[in-house]
Amino acid sequence: MDIFLIRLLQFMLAIGLLVLLHEGGHFFFAKLFGIRVDKFYLFFDPSIWKWDGSIFKWKPKNSTTQYGMGWLPLGGYCKIAGMIDESFDTDQMKQPVQSWEFRAKPAWQRLLVMIGGVLVNFLLALFIYSMILFYWGDTYIPVKDMTLGMKFNAEAKALGFQDGDILLGTDKGTFKDFSADLYRDLSEAKRVDLVRDGQQMSLSLPGDINLLGMMKAEPSFVRPLVPAEVDSVMADSPAASMGLQKGDKIIAINDTPIDSYNEFTDQLGILEDMMAAAKTQADSMKVRTATIVYERNEARDTATVTLTSELKLGFFVKSLAGLYEPYTREYGFLESIPAGIKYGWNVLAGYVGDMKYVFTADGAKSIGGFGAIGSLFPPVWDWYLFWKMTAFLSIILAFMNILPIPALDGGHVLFLIYEMITRRKPSETFMIRAEYFGFGLLILLMVVANLNDILRWLGYM
């Protein structure tokens, strides 16, 4: 429960900040061009019975803008006078045009008002990335320094990879750290450079490996090889009951030899599938009963234990940071700005490039809603990870909002560009219908994304 609340608070703080600044971008340009803003709200405020839906509201003296917070935490809005938006306020549009209305302003001013939110979100992400680099630096483990090499699945081995290969880079460039970028480069590369048995060599790759398939595969296409050597043992665990100690090496489970912690977890995954198929208590206990072979001081021993109900043995191995020395690149203030811009641009480019997978069957299943986004935050409060995740969400919010879909900023931008080219405004009837269509599409996508979260939680996906 504590983990849930910590993640929820981080999610709400990040979303609240991003929504306020996004709507603040629209607000800034509207005020700059003398356009009246009727309402500026964090979260939505649909009325319920006699309640107007506002948790609080405030209107400064001599101001035409009401500020407030609604009860429905699905975003926020900046209600601009004389504009067809998600409020669907058509009554105002029936009145004569006033000089302070959005529709009375030149197209270029209206365009800046519409891209203001996206612009703020994108600049905010670059600023956060820059400040992260300035304050914390960039700490990572270079892939070339992972001297134990990688563990590969059957698909990767069919392409010529071998367990223990030390990856160096591809024809697209040198690998930096083990991240989604490494997967992305491998999926698009024609050549990969590596070290095998102390000798540098290259393998040919097809250049079009399915990235989503690589990352969703069980076991994964590639992952750092981690020895199955005990680093610590949980108290009152099956590992403790069998006398497992720091330095012991697991070499087999249920008569299946293993050469790494990677293979150990793969075998536990097989047991999880067997547990899901178990029909009786006896079947479950049979799955949970495991024979472990381990090595201590070059002597082998065997123990039969009952795994926990979650099929855990109860020991930990060294993390990557424990196996290898992390490298930290520090940045001065002026250095951090171009470095942060480059980092943010690479994040955006990778996200945009991966969008093609959304239109596949597996991609549609991978779409996540609020639960999936919230789970990306760490289970403990960590300001470094919080700001990094907030910057990533800001990039996503900027990109998604600029898509040319009615009801999003990008839809309005598309119609404004049409107007600037043809010198003709789309009719108000068309704009209202487009807004309804876009809003309905967004609701549908939101339902699908959150339904995916529920199905994953129930174990159906």
mmCIF file of C-alpha atoms in Angstrom, residues 75-406:
data_model
loop_
_atom_site.group_PDB
_atom_site.id
_atom_site.type_symbol
_atom_site.label_atom_id
_atom_site.label_comp_id
_atom_site.label_asym_id
_atom_site.label_seq_id
_atom_site.Cartn_x
_atom_site.Cartn_y
_atom_site.Cartn_z
ATOM 1 C CA GLY A 75 -5.845 16.800 -17.307
ATOM 2 C CA GLY A 76 -6.818 20.433 -17.263
ATOM 3 C CA TYR A 77 -7.985 23.208 -19.549
ATOM 4 C CA CYS A 78 -7.672 26.844 -20.459
ATOM 5 C CA LYS A 79 -11.066 28.103 -21.725
ATOM 6 C CA ILE A 80 -10.303 30.769 -24.303
ATOM 7 C CA ALA A 81 -13.109 33.089 -25.383
ATOM 8 C CA GLY A 82 -14.301 32.665 -28.977
ATOM 9 C CA MET A 83 -12.743 29.254 -29.516
ATOM 10 C CA ILE A 84 -14.317 25.867 -30.197
ATOM 11 C CA ASP A 85 -12.704 23.495 -27.712
ATOM 12 C CA GLU A 86 -13.504 20.579 -25.397
ATOM 13 C CA SER A 87 -15.977 22.754 -23.451
ATOM 14 C CA PHE A 88 -18.288 22.684 -26.529
ATOM 15 C CA ASP A 89 -19.575 26.154 -25.598
ATOM 16 C CA THR A 90 -21.481 26.946 -28.786
ATOM 17 C CA ASP A 91 -23.606 29.718 -27.259
ATOM 18 C CA GLN A 92 -20.725 32.162 -27.297
ATOM 19 C CA MET A 93 -19.978 31.312 -30.925
ATOM 20 C CA LYS A 94 -23.521 32.452 -31.876
ATOM 21 C CA GLN A 95 -22.845 35.966 -30.581
ATOM 22 C CA PRO A 96 -21.259 38.748 -32.660
ATOM 23 C CA VAL A 97 -17.468 38.562 -32.856
ATOM 24 C CA GLN A 98 -15.690 40.645 -30.217
ATOM 25 C CA SER A 99 -12.186 42.111 -30.592
ATOM 26 C CA TRP A 100 -10.930 40.198 -27.498
ATOM 27 C CA GLU A 101 -12.010 36.789 -28.827
ATOM 28 C CA PHE A 102 -9.749 34.083 -30.234
ATOM 29 C CA ARG A 103 -11.671 33.976 -33.517
ATOM 30 C CA ALA A 104 -11.108 37.719 -34.054
ATOM 31 C CA LYS A 105 -7.323 37.445 -34.082
ATOM 32 C CA PRO A 106 -5.043 36.875 -37.097
ATOM 33 C CA ALA A 107 -4.271 33.243 -37.958
ATOM 34 C CA TRP A 108 -0.606 33.539 -36.935
ATOM 35 C CA GLN A 109 -1.564 34.704 -33.449
ATOM 36 C CA ARG A 110 -4.085 31.903 -33.088
ATOM 37 C CA LEU A 111 -1.404 29.443 -34.252
ATOM 38 C CA LEU A 112 0.985 30.592 -31.499
ATOM 39 C CA VAL A 113 -1.788 30.278 -28.918
ATOM 40 C CA MET A 114 -2.403 26.688 -30.002
ATOM 41 C CA ILE A 115 1.237 25.575 -30.045
ATOM 42 C CA GLY A 116 1.985 27.359 -26.768
ATOM 43 C CA GLY A 117 1.253 24.294 -24.621
ATOM 44 C CA VAL A 118 3.322 21.918 -26.750
ATOM 45 C CA LEU A 119 6.173 24.423 -26.887
ATOM 46 C CA VAL A 120 6.239 24.780 -23.091
ATOM 47 C CA ASN A 121 6.186 20.998 -22.556
ATOM 48 C CA PHE A 122 9.028 20.425 -24.997
ATOM 49 C CA LEU A 123 11.179 23.240 -23.588
ATOM 50 C CA LEU A 124 10.387 22.055 -20.058
ATOM 51 C CA ALA A 125 11.653 18.549 -20.878
ATOM 52 C CA LEU A 126 14.896 19.933 -22.299
ATOM 53 C CA PHE A 127 15.321 22.162 -19.241
ATOM 54 C CA ILE A 128 14.741 19.285 -16.813
ATOM 55 C CA TYR A 129 17.179 17.021 -18.661
ATOM 56 C CA SER A 130 19.767 19.815 -18.614
ATOM 57 C CA MET A 131 19.352 20.386 -14.877
ATOM 58 C CA ILE A 132 19.522 16.635 -14.189
ATOM 59 C CA LEU A 133 22.873 16.511 -15.985
ATOM 60 C CA PHE A 134 24.067 19.640 -14.179
ATOM 61 C CA TYR A 135 23.063 18.447 -10.679
ATOM 62 C CA TRP A 136 23.564 14.680 -10.856
ATOM 63 C CA GLY A 137 25.706 14.234 -13.959
ATOM 64 C CA ASP A 138 25.251 11.231 -16.215
ATOM 65 C CA THR A 139 26.021 7.954 -14.409
ATOM 66 C CA TYR A 140 25.980 4.687 -16.309
ATOM 67 C CA ILE A 141 27.867 1.451 -16.909
ATOM 68 C CA PRO A 142 29.438 1.439 -20.394
ATOM 69 C CA VAL A 143 28.349 -1.656 -22.302
ATOM 70 C CA LYS A 144 31.927 -2.321 -23.406
ATOM 71 C CA ASP A 145 32.924 -2.580 -19.726
ATOM 72 C CA MET A 146 30.423 -5.402 -19.062
ATOM 73 C CA THR A 147 33.184 -7.984 -19.290
ATOM 74 C CA LEU A 148 30.914 -10.913 -18.376
ATOM 75 C CA GLY A 149 29.086 -10.211 -21.604
ATOM 76 C CA MET A 150 25.441 -10.717 -22.448
ATOM 77 C CA LYS A 151 22.872 -13.478 -22.288
ATOM 78 C CA PHE A 152 20.869 -14.029 -25.507
ATOM 79 C CA ASN A 153 17.640 -15.832 -26.341
ATOM 80 C CA ALA A 154 17.122 -18.373 -29.141
ATOM 81 C CA GLU A 155 16.203 -15.699 -31.732
ATOM 82 C CA ALA A 156 19.432 -13.805 -31.059
ATOM 83 C CA LYS A 157 21.514 -16.973 -31.156
ATOM 84 C CA ALA A 158 19.999 -17.827 -34.544
ATOM 85 C CA LEU A 159 21.510 -14.545 -35.788
ATOM 86 C CA GLY A 160 24.958 -15.593 -34.579
ATOM 87 C CA PHE A 161 25.157 -14.192 -31.040
ATOM 88 C CA GLN A 162 26.648 -16.344 -28.286
ATOM 89 C CA ASP A 163 26.276 -16.091 -24.517
ATOM 90 C CA GLY A 164 29.176 -14.093 -23.124
ATOM 91 C CA ASP A 165 29.609 -11.839 -26.163
ATOM 92 C CA ILE A 166 30.683 -8.326 -25.122
ATOM 93 C CA LEU A 167 28.792 -5.813 -27.260
ATOM 94 C CA LEU A 168 30.660 -2.785 -28.591
ATOM 95 C CA GLY A 169 28.370 -1.084 -31.097
ATOM 96 C CA THR A 170 26.785 -1.239 -34.529
ATOM 97 C CA ASP A 171 27.113 0.550 -37.853
ATOM 98 C CA LYS A 172 24.880 3.186 -36.226
ATOM 99 C CA GLY A 173 27.440 3.953 -33.501
ATOM 100 C CA THR A 174 29.038 2.798 -30.256
ATOM 101 C CA PHE A 175 26.774 1.504 -27.487
ATOM 102 C CA LYS A 176 26.629 3.782 -24.453
ATOM 103 C CA ASP A 177 24.706 1.911 -21.759
ATOM 104 C CA PHE A 178 22.271 -0.986 -21.581
ATOM 105 C CA SER A 179 18.962 0.712 -22.368
ATOM 106 C CA ALA A 180 16.174 0.819 -24.930
ATOM 107 C CA ASP A 181 18.597 2.608 -27.269
ATOM 108 C CA LEU A 182 20.733 -0.548 -27.418
ATOM 109 C CA TYR A 183 17.693 -2.590 -28.472
ATOM 110 C CA ARG A 184 16.717 0.102 -30.970
ATOM 111 C CA ASP A 185 20.176 0.157 -32.566
ATOM 112 C CA LEU A 186 20.319 -3.639 -32.810
ATOM 113 C CA SER A 187 16.880 -3.725 -34.439
ATOM 114 C CA GLU A 188 17.951 -1.302 -37.199
ATOM 115 C CA ALA A 189 21.611 -2.302 -37.610
ATOM 116 C CA LYS A 190 23.206 -4.111 -40.531
ATOM 117 C CA ARG A 191 26.334 -4.898 -38.516
ATOM 118 C CA VAL A 192 27.139 -5.383 -34.841
ATOM 119 C CA ASP A 193 30.664 -5.276 -33.387
ATOM 120 C CA LEU A 194 31.533 -7.415 -30.370
ATOM 121 C CA VAL A 195 34.272 -9.193 -28.464
ATOM 122 C CA ARG A 196 34.138 -12.994 -28.264
ATOM 123 C CA ASP A 197 36.770 -15.027 -26.431
ATOM 124 C CA GLY A 198 39.044 -11.985 -26.356
ATOM 125 C CA GLN A 199 38.835 -11.379 -30.112
ATOM 126 C CA GLN A 200 36.983 -8.473 -31.731
ATOM 127 C CA MET A 201 34.648 -9.501 -34.534
ATOM 128 C CA SER A 202 31.475 -8.446 -36.346
ATOM 129 C CA LEU A 203 28.149 -10.093 -37.167
ATOM 130 C CA SER A 204 25.764 -9.210 -39.994
ATOM 131 C CA LEU A 205 22.220 -8.291 -38.964
ATOM 132 C CA PRO A 206 19.069 -7.971 -41.130
ATOM 133 C CA GLY A 207 18.429 -4.324 -40.229
ATOM 134 C CA ASP A 208 14.714 -4.778 -39.597
ATOM 135 C CA ILE A 209 14.335 -6.860 -36.428
ATOM 136 C CA ASN A 210 10.991 -6.181 -34.723
ATOM 137 C CA LEU A 211 11.889 -3.947 -31.781
ATOM 138 C CA LEU A 212 8.685 -4.613 -29.856
ATOM 139 C CA GLY A 213 9.175 -8.362 -30.263
ATOM 140 C CA MET A 214 12.767 -8.067 -29.029
ATOM 141 C CA MET A 215 11.725 -6.256 -25.861
ATOM 142 C CA LYS A 216 8.624 -8.325 -25.098
ATOM 143 C CA ALA A 217 10.261 -11.727 -25.696
ATOM 144 C CA GLU A 218 10.563 -14.117 -22.749
ATOM 145 C CA PRO A 219 13.465 -14.504 -22.213
ATOM 146 C CA SER A 220 14.615 -11.160 -23.588
ATOM 147 C CA PHE A 221 16.544 -10.887 -26.846
ATOM 148 C CA VAL A 222 19.579 -9.650 -24.912
ATOM 149 C CA ARG A 223 20.366 -8.818 -21.288
ATOM 150 C CA PRO A 224 23.529 -8.462 -19.206
ATOM 151 C CA LEU A 225 24.816 -11.834 -18.017
ATOM 152 C CA VAL A 226 24.627 -11.997 -14.220
ATOM 153 C CA PRO A 227 26.330 -14.887 -12.353
ATOM 154 C CA ALA A 228 24.083 -17.068 -10.188
ATOM 155 C CA GLU A 229 26.252 -16.279 -7.167
ATOM 156 C CA VAL A 230 24.558 -15.522 -3.859
ATOM 157 C CA ASP A 231 25.277 -12.041 -2.520
ATOM 158 C CA SER A 232 22.807 -12.095 0.389
ATOM 159 C CA VAL A 233 20.024 -14.286 1.784
ATOM 160 C CA MET A 234 16.620 -13.177 3.038
ATOM 161 C CA ALA A 235 15.817 -14.123 6.620
ATOM 162 C CA ASP A 236 13.200 -16.876 7.088
ATOM 163 C CA SER A 237 13.310 -17.734 3.387
ATOM 164 C CA PRO A 238 13.646 -21.122 1.656
ATOM 165 C CA ALA A 239 17.250 -20.132 0.830
ATOM 166 C CA ALA A 240 17.946 -19.543 4.526
ATOM 167 C CA SER A 241 16.330 -22.864 5.526
ATOM 168 C CA MET A 242 18.616 -24.791 3.154
ATOM 169 C CA GLY A 243 21.664 -22.996 4.532
ATOM 170 C CA LEU A 244 22.544 -20.995 1.429
ATOM 171 C CA GLN A 245 25.378 -18.522 2.091
ATOM 172 C CA LYS A 246 27.035 -15.541 0.465
ATOM 173 C CA GLY A 247 29.388 -16.769 -2.275
ATOM 174 C CA ASP A 248 27.446 -19.960 -3.051
ATOM 175 C CA LYS A 249 26.799 -20.568 -6.745
ATOM 176 C CA ILE A 250 23.520 -22.079 -7.996
ATOM 177 C CA ILE A 251 24.385 -24.546 -10.748
ATOM 178 C CA ALA A 252 21.109 -26.456 -11.264
ATOM 179 C CA ILE A 253 17.405 -26.390 -10.418
ATOM 180 C CA ASN A 254 15.187 -29.450 -10.837
ATOM 181 C CA ASP A 255 17.918 -31.305 -12.769
ATOM 182 C CA THR A 256 18.272 -28.413 -15.239
ATOM 183 C CA PRO A 257 21.847 -27.021 -15.312
ATOM 184 C CA ILE A 258 22.123 -23.229 -15.241
ATOM 185 C CA ASP A 259 25.114 -21.041 -16.031
ATOM 186 C CA SER A 260 23.791 -17.689 -14.800
ATOM 187 C CA TYR A 261 21.178 -15.953 -12.700
ATOM 188 C CA ASN A 262 19.457 -15.179 -16.006
ATOM 189 C CA GLU A 263 18.808 -18.881 -16.591
ATOM 190 C CA PHE A 264 17.744 -19.327 -12.966
ATOM 191 C CA THR A 265 15.008 -16.699 -13.378
ATOM 192 C CA ASP A 266 14.025 -18.275 -16.724
ATOM 193 C CA GLN A 267 13.451 -21.584 -14.928
ATOM 194 C CA LEU A 268 11.351 -19.819 -12.295
ATOM 195 C CA GLY A 269 9.301 -18.394 -15.168
ATOM 196 C CA ILE A 270 8.640 -21.921 -16.414
ATOM 197 C CA LEU A 271 7.501 -22.880 -12.903
ATOM 198 C CA GLU A 272 5.137 -19.885 -12.876
ATOM 199 C CA ASP A 273 3.499 -21.187 -16.053
ATOM 200 C CA MET A 274 3.173 -24.617 -14.437
ATOM 201 C CA MET A 275 1.696 -23.044 -11.299
ATOM 202 C CA ALA A 276 -0.903 -21.217 -13.405
ATOM 203 C CA ALA A 277 -1.933 -24.571 -14.906
ATOM 204 C CA ALA A 278 -2.093 -26.355 -11.523
ATOM 205 C CA LYS A 279 -5.614 -27.508 -10.670
ATOM 206 C CA THR A 280 -5.192 -28.841 -7.130
ATOM 207 C CA GLN A 281 -3.291 -27.962 -3.973
ATOM 208 C CA ALA A 282 -1.173 -31.054 -4.499
ATOM 209 C CA ASP A 283 -0.267 -29.892 -8.004
ATOM 210 C CA SER A 284 0.756 -26.494 -6.647
ATOM 211 C CA MET A 285 2.915 -28.009 -3.908
ATOM 212 C CA LYS A 286 4.586 -30.239 -6.481
ATOM 213 C CA VAL A 287 5.516 -27.183 -8.533
ATOM 214 C CA ARG A 288 6.785 -25.359 -5.447
ATOM 215 C CA THR A 289 9.020 -28.249 -4.400
ATOM 216 C CA ALA A 290 12.398 -27.633 -6.025
ATOM 217 C CA THR A 291 15.746 -29.410 -5.996
ATOM 218 C CA ILE A 292 18.617 -26.950 -5.885
ATOM 219 C CA VAL A 293 22.236 -27.875 -6.660
ATOM 220 C CA TYR A 294 24.796 -25.349 -5.492
ATOM 221 C CA GLU A 295 28.551 -25.089 -5.219
ATOM 222 C CA ARG A 296 30.517 -23.878 -2.194
ATOM 223 C CA ASN A 297 34.314 -23.764 -2.206
ATOM 224 C CA GLU A 298 34.342 -26.044 -5.265
ATOM 225 C CA ALA A 299 32.239 -28.657 -3.418
ATOM 226 C CA ARG A 300 28.719 -29.426 -4.617
ATOM 227 C CA ASP A 301 25.664 -29.956 -2.450
ATOM 228 C CA THR A 302 21.991 -30.611 -3.137
ATOM 229 C CA ALA A 303 18.927 -29.477 -1.209
ATOM 230 C CA THR A 304 15.200 -29.912 -1.688
ATOM 231 C CA VAL A 305 13.146 -26.898 -0.594
ATOM 232 C CA THR A 306 9.631 -25.552 -0.869
ATOM 233 C CA LEU A 307 9.612 -22.232 -2.726
ATOM 234 C CA THR A 308 7.396 -19.401 -1.522
ATOM 235 C CA SER A 309 3.886 -19.044 -2.938
ATOM 236 C CA GLU A 310 5.395 -16.458 -5.343
ATOM 237 C CA LEU A 311 7.960 -19.131 -6.386
ATOM 238 C CA LYS A 312 10.899 -17.312 -4.819
ATOM 239 C CA LEU A 313 13.946 -18.950 -3.271
ATOM 240 C CA GLY A 314 14.850 -15.864 -1.269
ATOM 241 C CA PHE A 315 18.342 -14.752 -2.204
ATOM 242 C CA PHE A 316 19.888 -11.786 -3.985
ATOM 243 C CA VAL A 317 22.738 -11.513 -6.465
ATOM 244 C CA LYS A 318 24.910 -8.488 -7.136
ATOM 245 C CA SER A 319 23.355 -5.705 -9.171
ATOM 246 C CA LEU A 320 25.094 -4.428 -12.285
ATOM 247 C CA ALA A 321 26.448 -1.558 -10.175
ATOM 248 C CA GLY A 322 27.909 -4.187 -7.843
ATOM 249 C CA LEU A 323 29.478 -6.144 -10.687
ATOM 250 C CA TYR A 324 30.913 -3.184 -12.577
ATOM 251 C CA GLU A 325 32.213 0.272 -11.719
ATOM 252 C CA PRO A 326 29.717 2.914 -12.882
ATOM 253 C CA TYR A 327 31.071 5.837 -14.884
ATOM 254 C CA THR A 328 29.904 9.390 -14.145
ATOM 255 C CA ARG A 329 30.224 12.257 -16.608
ATOM 256 C CA GLU A 330 29.841 15.580 -14.809
ATOM 257 C CA TYR A 331 28.629 18.760 -16.507
ATOM 258 C CA GLY A 332 29.092 22.426 -15.756
ATOM 259 C CA PHE A 333 26.030 24.661 -16.041
ATOM 260 C CA LEU A 334 26.803 25.862 -19.562
ATOM 261 C CA GLU A 335 27.805 22.346 -20.665
ATOM 262 C CA SER A 336 24.578 20.859 -19.329
ATOM 263 C CA ILE A 337 22.303 22.922 -21.592
ATOM 264 C CA PRO A 338 23.427 21.591 -25.021
ATOM 265 C CA ALA A 339 23.886 18.123 -23.487
ATOM 266 C CA GLY A 340 20.323 18.220 -22.103
ATOM 267 C CA ILE A 341 18.953 19.397 -25.455
ATOM 268 C CA LYS A 342 20.753 16.543 -27.239
ATOM 269 C CA TYR A 343 19.518 14.024 -24.662
ATOM 270 C CA GLY A 344 15.917 15.230 -24.906
ATOM 271 C CA TRP A 345 16.022 15.241 -28.696
ATOM 272 C CA ASN A 346 17.270 11.638 -28.714
ATOM 273 C CA VAL A 347 14.456 10.646 -26.356
ATOM 274 C CA LEU A 348 11.886 12.286 -28.647
ATOM 275 C CA ALA A 349 13.402 10.703 -31.775
ATOM 276 C CA GLY A 350 13.341 7.260 -30.178
ATOM 277 C CA TYR A 351 9.737 7.676 -29.020
ATOM 278 C CA VAL A 352 8.567 8.906 -32.431
ATOM 279 C CA GLY A 353 10.403 6.056 -34.169
ATOM 280 C CA ASP A 354 8.742 3.497 -31.910
ATOM 281 C CA MET A 355 5.238 4.820 -32.680
ATOM 282 C CA LYS A 356 5.043 2.598 -35.776
ATOM 283 C CA TYR A 357 4.645 -0.403 -33.488
ATOM 284 C CA VAL A 358 1.453 1.034 -31.966
ATOM 285 C CA PHE A 359 -0.394 0.140 -35.173
ATOM 286 C CA THR A 360 0.387 -3.579 -34.826
ATOM 287 C CA ALA A 361 -1.584 -6.147 -32.813
ATOM 288 C CA ASP A 362 1.167 -6.480 -30.194
ATOM 289 C CA GLY A 363 1.640 -2.730 -30.149
ATOM 290 C CA ALA A 364 -2.032 -2.108 -29.393
ATOM 291 C CA LYS A 365 -1.784 -4.537 -26.475
ATOM 292 C CA SER A 366 1.274 -2.723 -25.145
ATOM 293 C CA ILE A 367 -0.582 0.608 -24.816
ATOM 294 C CA GLY A 368 -0.949 1.507 -21.156
ATOM 295 C CA GLY A 369 -3.169 3.853 -19.197
ATOM 296 C CA PHE A 370 -2.792 5.612 -15.860
ATOM 297 C CA GLY A 371 -1.761 2.403 -14.096
ATOM 298 C CA ALA A 372 1.031 1.677 -16.575
ATOM 299 C CA ILE A 373 2.319 5.258 -16.408
ATOM 300 C CA GLY A 374 2.157 5.306 -12.603
ATOM 301 C CA SER A 375 4.107 2.037 -12.383
ATOM 302 C CA LEU A 376 7.015 3.686 -14.223
ATOM 303 C CA PHE A 377 7.713 5.806 -11.149
ATOM 304 C CA PRO A 378 10.035 4.259 -8.532
ATOM 305 C CA PRO A 379 8.542 2.540 -5.430
ATOM 306 C CA VAL A 380 10.553 4.897 -3.197
ATOM 307 C CA TRP A 381 10.758 8.678 -3.449
ATOM 308 C CA ASP A 382 13.778 9.408 -5.617
ATOM 309 C CA TRP A 383 14.068 12.954 -6.959
ATOM 310 C CA TYR A 384 16.487 11.940 -9.725
ATOM 311 C CA LEU A 385 14.112 9.302 -11.102
ATOM 312 C CA PHE A 386 11.094 11.552 -10.487
ATOM 313 C CA TRP A 387 12.494 14.399 -12.577
ATOM 314 C CA LYS A 388 13.730 12.034 -15.270
ATOM 315 C CA MET A 389 10.275 10.471 -15.531
ATOM 316 C CA THR A 390 8.600 13.909 -15.483
ATOM 317 C CA ALA A 391 10.795 15.059 -18.371
ATOM 318 C CA PHE A 392 9.918 11.913 -20.322
ATOM 319 C CA LEU A 393 6.188 12.442 -19.730
ATOM 320 C CA SER A 394 6.577 16.072 -20.812
ATOM 321 C CA ILE A 395 8.093 14.877 -24.119
ATOM 322 C CA ILE A 396 5.219 12.420 -24.583
ATOM 323 C CA LEU A 397 2.617 15.080 -23.749
ATOM 324 C CA ALA A 398 4.175 17.480 -26.255
ATOM 325 C CA PHE A 399 4.309 14.900 -29.042
ATOM 326 C CA MET A 400 0.848 13.446 -28.455
ATOM 327 C CA ASN A 401 -0.741 16.897 -28.326
ATOM 328 C CA ILE A 402 0.783 17.994 -31.636
ATOM 329 C CA LEU A 403 -0.687 15.004 -33.485
ATOM 330 C CA PRO A 404 -3.198 16.264 -36.110
ATOM 331 C CA ILE A 405 -6.245 14.871 -34.289
ATOM 332 C CA PRO A 406 -9.286 17.094 -33.716
#
